[in-house]
GROMACS .gro file of C-alpha atoms in nm:
model
  195
    1MET     CA    1  19.150  -3.189  14.881
    2PHE     CA    2  18.988  -2.853  14.814
    3VAL     CA    3  18.970  -2.617  15.111
    4ARG     CA    4  18.885  -2.256  15.170
    5THR     CA    5  19.126  -2.078  15.401
    6PRO     CA    6  18.940  -2.044  15.733
    7GLU     CA    7  18.848  -1.680  15.791
    8PRO     CA    8  18.543  -1.537  15.970
    9GLY     CA    9  18.266  -1.457  15.725
   10LYS     CA   10  18.430  -1.649  15.438
   11VAL     CA   11  18.350  -2.011  15.528
   12LYS     CA   12  18.017  -2.182  15.589
   13THR     CA   13  17.826  -1.858  15.528
   14ARG     CA   14  17.485  -2.030  15.515
   15LEU     CA   15  17.556  -2.197  15.847
   16ALA     CA   16  17.679  -1.866  15.991
   17GLU     CA   17  17.335  -1.714  15.934
   18ALA     CA   18  17.203  -1.951  16.204
   19VAL     CA   19  17.495  -1.994  16.444
   20GLY     CA   20  17.715  -1.689  16.388
   21GLU     CA   21  18.052  -1.652  16.216
   22ALA     CA   22  18.262  -1.778  16.508
   23VAL     CA   23  18.075  -2.110  16.541
   24ALA     CA   24  18.065  -2.152  16.162
   25LEU     CA   25  18.441  -2.094  16.144
   26GLN     CA   26  18.510  -2.347  16.419
   27ALA     CA   27  18.278  -2.599  16.251
   28TYR     CA   28  18.465  -2.559  15.923
   29VAL     CA   29  18.804  -2.608  16.087
   30GLU     CA   30  18.675  -2.924  16.258
   31LEU     CA   31  18.531  -3.056  15.931
   32VAL     CA   32  18.856  -2.997  15.743
   33GLU     CA   33  19.065  -3.158  16.017
   34GLY     CA   34  18.826  -3.453  16.037
   35THR     CA   35  18.864  -3.508  15.663
   36LEU     CA   36  19.242  -3.472  15.681
   37ASP     CA   37  19.251  -3.726  15.966
   38ALA     CA   38  19.038  -3.968  15.763
   39LEU     CA   39  19.245  -3.929  15.445
   40GLU     CA   40  19.568  -3.977  15.638
   41GLU     CA   41  19.470  -4.345  15.666
   42GLY     CA   42  19.480  -4.386  15.287
   43ALA     CA   43  19.762  -4.535  15.082
   44PHE     CA   44  19.764  -4.239  14.844
   45ASP     CA   45  19.929  -3.898  14.827
   46CYS     CA   46  19.720  -3.599  14.930
   47GLU     CA   47  19.755  -3.229  14.848
   48LEU     CA   48  19.572  -2.921  14.973
   49TRP     CA   49  19.434  -2.689  14.708
   50PHE     CA   50  19.331  -2.372  14.887
   51ASP     CA   51  19.119  -2.068  14.808
   52GLY     CA   52  19.210  -1.760  15.012
   53ALA     CA   53  19.513  -1.635  15.201
   54ARG     CA   54  19.792  -1.861  15.325
   55ASN     CA   55  19.705  -1.805  15.692
   56ASP     CA   56  19.802  -1.979  16.017
   57HIS     CA   57  19.535  -2.250  15.980
   58LEU     CA   58  19.665  -2.346  15.638
   59LYS     CA   59  20.028  -2.342  15.751
   60ARG     CA   60  19.940  -2.562  16.048
   61TRP     CA   61  19.757  -2.812  15.829
   62GLN     CA   62  20.056  -2.827  15.595
   63ALA     CA   63  20.293  -2.886  15.886
   64ASP     CA   64  20.076  -3.125  16.089
   65TYR     CA   65  19.980  -3.343  15.793
   66GLY     CA   66  20.295  -3.296  15.583
   67LEU     CA   67  20.100  -3.180  15.280
   68PRO     CA   68  20.197  -2.962  14.987
   69ALA     CA   69  19.956  -2.675  14.929
   70PHE     CA   70  19.861  -2.508  14.603
   71ARG     CA   71  19.656  -2.194  14.553
   72GLN     CA   72  19.342  -2.246  14.346
   73PRO     CA   73  19.340  -2.028  14.034
   74GLU     CA   74  19.101  -1.733  13.999
   75ARG     CA   75  18.827  -1.921  13.813
   76ASP     CA   76  18.484  -2.062  13.887
   77LEU     CA   77  18.470  -2.388  14.083
   78GLY     CA   78  18.482  -2.598  13.768
   79GLY     CA   79  18.787  -2.415  13.639
   80ARG     CA   80  18.963  -2.459  13.972
   81MET     CA   81  18.895  -2.834  13.980
   82LEU     CA   82  19.005  -2.867  13.619
   83ALA     CA   83  19.335  -2.696  13.710
   84ALA     CA   84  19.397  -2.962  13.977
   85PHE     CA   85  19.341  -3.240  13.723
   86GLU     CA   86  19.564  -3.066  13.469
   87ALA     CA   87  19.832  -3.059  13.740
   88GLY     CA   88  19.808  -3.437  13.781
   89ALA     CA   89  19.536  -3.500  14.040
   90LYS     CA   90  19.332  -3.819  13.999
   91VAL     CA   91  19.064  -3.736  14.257
   92VAL     CA   92  18.939  -3.408  14.405
   93VAL     CA   93  18.742  -3.412  14.730
   94GLY     CA   94  18.567  -3.145  14.933
   95SER     CA   95  18.629  -3.067  15.297
   96ASP     CA   96  18.285  -3.062  15.460
   97ILE     CA   97  18.171  -3.423  15.432
   98PRO     CA   98  18.180  -3.585  15.779
   99VAL     CA   99  18.144  -3.943  15.652
  100LEU     CA  100  18.402  -3.923  15.371
  101ASP     CA  101  18.696  -4.149  15.449
  102ALA     CA  102  19.004  -4.305  15.288
  103ALA     CA  103  18.806  -4.614  15.182
  104TYR     CA  104  18.569  -4.393  14.980
  105VAL     CA  105  18.864  -4.233  14.799
  106LYS     CA  106  19.023  -4.576  14.747
  107LYS     CA  107  18.695  -4.697  14.591
  108ALA     CA  108  18.702  -4.396  14.356
  109LEU     CA  109  19.058  -4.473  14.252
  110SER     CA  110  18.981  -4.840  14.189
  111THR     CA  111  18.667  -4.744  13.992
  112LEU     CA  112  18.886  -4.545  13.754
  113ALA     CA  113  19.033  -4.876  13.636
  114HIS     CA  114  18.711  -4.932  13.437
  115ALA     CA  115  18.552  -4.585  13.402
  116ASP     CA  116  18.660  -4.254  13.251
  117ALA     CA  117  18.541  -4.061  13.554
  118VAL     CA  118  18.374  -4.113  13.890
  119LEU     CA  119  18.148  -3.892  14.101
  120GLY     CA  120  18.069  -3.910  14.471
  121PRO     CA  121  17.721  -3.755  14.490
  122VAL     CA  122  17.581  -3.581  14.795
  123GLU     CA  123  17.219  -3.560  14.902
  124ASP     CA  124  17.171  -3.199  14.789
  125GLY     CA  125  17.240  -3.279  14.422
  126GLY     CA  126  17.606  -3.183  14.416
  127TYR     CA  127  17.911  -3.400  14.457
  128CYS     CA  128  18.185  -3.431  14.720
  129LEU     CA  129  18.430  -3.621  14.500
  130VAL     CA  130  18.521  -3.620  14.134
  131GLY     CA  131  18.787  -3.843  13.984
  132MET     CA  132  18.914  -3.893  13.631
  133ASN     CA  133  19.195  -4.063  13.446
  134ALA     CA  134  19.261  -3.757  13.229
  135PRO     CA  135  19.127  -3.401  13.237
  136HIS     CA  136  18.783  -3.369  13.077
  137PRO     CA  137  18.708  -2.993  13.058
  138GLU     CA  138  18.356  -3.057  12.929
  139LEU     CA  139  18.255  -3.192  13.272
  140PHE     CA  140  18.323  -2.853  13.429
  141ARG     CA  141  18.184  -2.608  13.172
  142SER     CA  142  17.853  -2.426  13.226
  143ILE     CA  143  17.762  -2.627  13.536
  144PRO     CA  144  17.520  -2.448  13.773
  145TRP     CA  145  17.748  -2.477  14.079
  146SER     CA  146  17.588  -2.477  14.425
  147THR     CA  147  17.255  -2.601  14.292
  148ASP     CA  148  17.073  -2.934  14.308
  149ALA     CA  149  17.145  -2.991  13.936
  150VAL     CA  150  17.525  -3.032  13.956
  151VAL     CA  151  17.543  -3.413  13.932
  152GLU     CA  152  17.262  -3.431  13.675
  153GLN     CA  153  17.428  -3.170  13.452
  154THR     CA  154  17.772  -3.328  13.491
  155LEU     CA  155  17.634  -3.668  13.390
  156SER     CA  156  17.461  -3.511  13.087
  157ARG     CA  157  17.787  -3.350  12.977
  158GLY     CA  158  17.962  -3.686  13.020
  159VAL     CA  159  17.704  -3.870  12.808
  160ALA     CA  160  17.731  -3.604  12.536
  161ALA     CA  161  18.110  -3.649  12.535
  162GLY     CA  162  18.084  -4.030  12.522
  163LEU     CA  163  18.239  -4.073  12.867
  164ASP     CA  164  18.169  -4.359  13.105
  165ILE     CA  165  18.100  -4.198  13.445
  166ALA     CA  166  18.054  -4.416  13.752
  167LEU     CA  167  17.872  -4.311  14.069
  168LEU     CA  168  17.978  -4.395  14.423
  169ASP     CA  169  17.746  -4.415  14.723
  170ARG     CA  170  17.563  -4.093  14.807
  171LEU     CA  171  17.701  -3.905  15.111
  172TRP     CA  172  17.597  -3.580  15.280
  173ASP     CA  173  17.774  -3.254  15.348
  174VAL     CA  174  17.740  -2.972  15.601
  175ASP     CA  175  17.601  -2.656  15.446
  176ASP     CA  176  17.331  -2.522  15.674
  177TYR     CA  177  17.200  -2.548  16.030
  178ARG     CA  178  17.005  -2.870  15.967
  179ASP     CA  179  17.322  -3.038  15.835
  180TYR     CA  180  17.518  -2.897  16.130
  181VAL     CA  181  17.273  -3.052  16.379
  182ARG     CA  182  17.291  -3.387  16.198
  183TRP     CA  183  17.671  -3.377  16.213
  184ARG     CA  184  17.689  -3.273  16.580
  185LYS     CA  185  17.440  -3.543  16.680
  186ALA     CA  186  17.663  -3.802  16.512
  187LEU     CA  187  17.961  -3.700  16.726
  188PRO     CA  188  18.024  -3.854  17.071
  189GLN     CA  189  18.012  -3.516  17.247
  190ALA     CA  190  17.700  -3.399  17.064
  191GLY     CA  191  17.510  -3.307  17.379
  192GLU     CA  192  17.788  -3.078  17.492
  193THR     CA  193  17.831  -2.879  17.171
  194LEU     CA  194  17.490  -2.870  17.003
  195ARG     CA  195  17.355  -2.516  16.974
   0.00000   0.00000   0.00000
């Protein structure tokens, strides 16, 4: 699981423009912990790959969930994900997808029995999950990260390399205020916390 160490002004910056850094930080912590809770139900090993300082939040997540943590290398997003696969990961997931659960990851792992790679697309054109049986660097090179062309470009690179890439169901992530409202409305206490 890829995470950014929670620090004011360094997480959910687009959301922070609407709700402020403190609310954006709290939202990010809740999203990460919700994902960790969901993945804890899975019959697979999980690791944290973090970008940023090893702060109290990260140490608490390691302790509470019993997870090893590895610092992401100083590369672009594709290079960082590739490093995780080169270190033995089978699936990489993001941390801001409220509906991602252990069953979704399990489906990705089972899909790898008959595909070279698998993507979990999100509504904005990116993906929240990528899985592969072996590292395929071509899937991470020259991708326009943080755009609506990520999945399309990744699939094109896969076709060019002769890879069979499967797609899971499309999910949604929390990037901006509209996503934040959608997420908060889906929670039981939505009326109490919606801003």
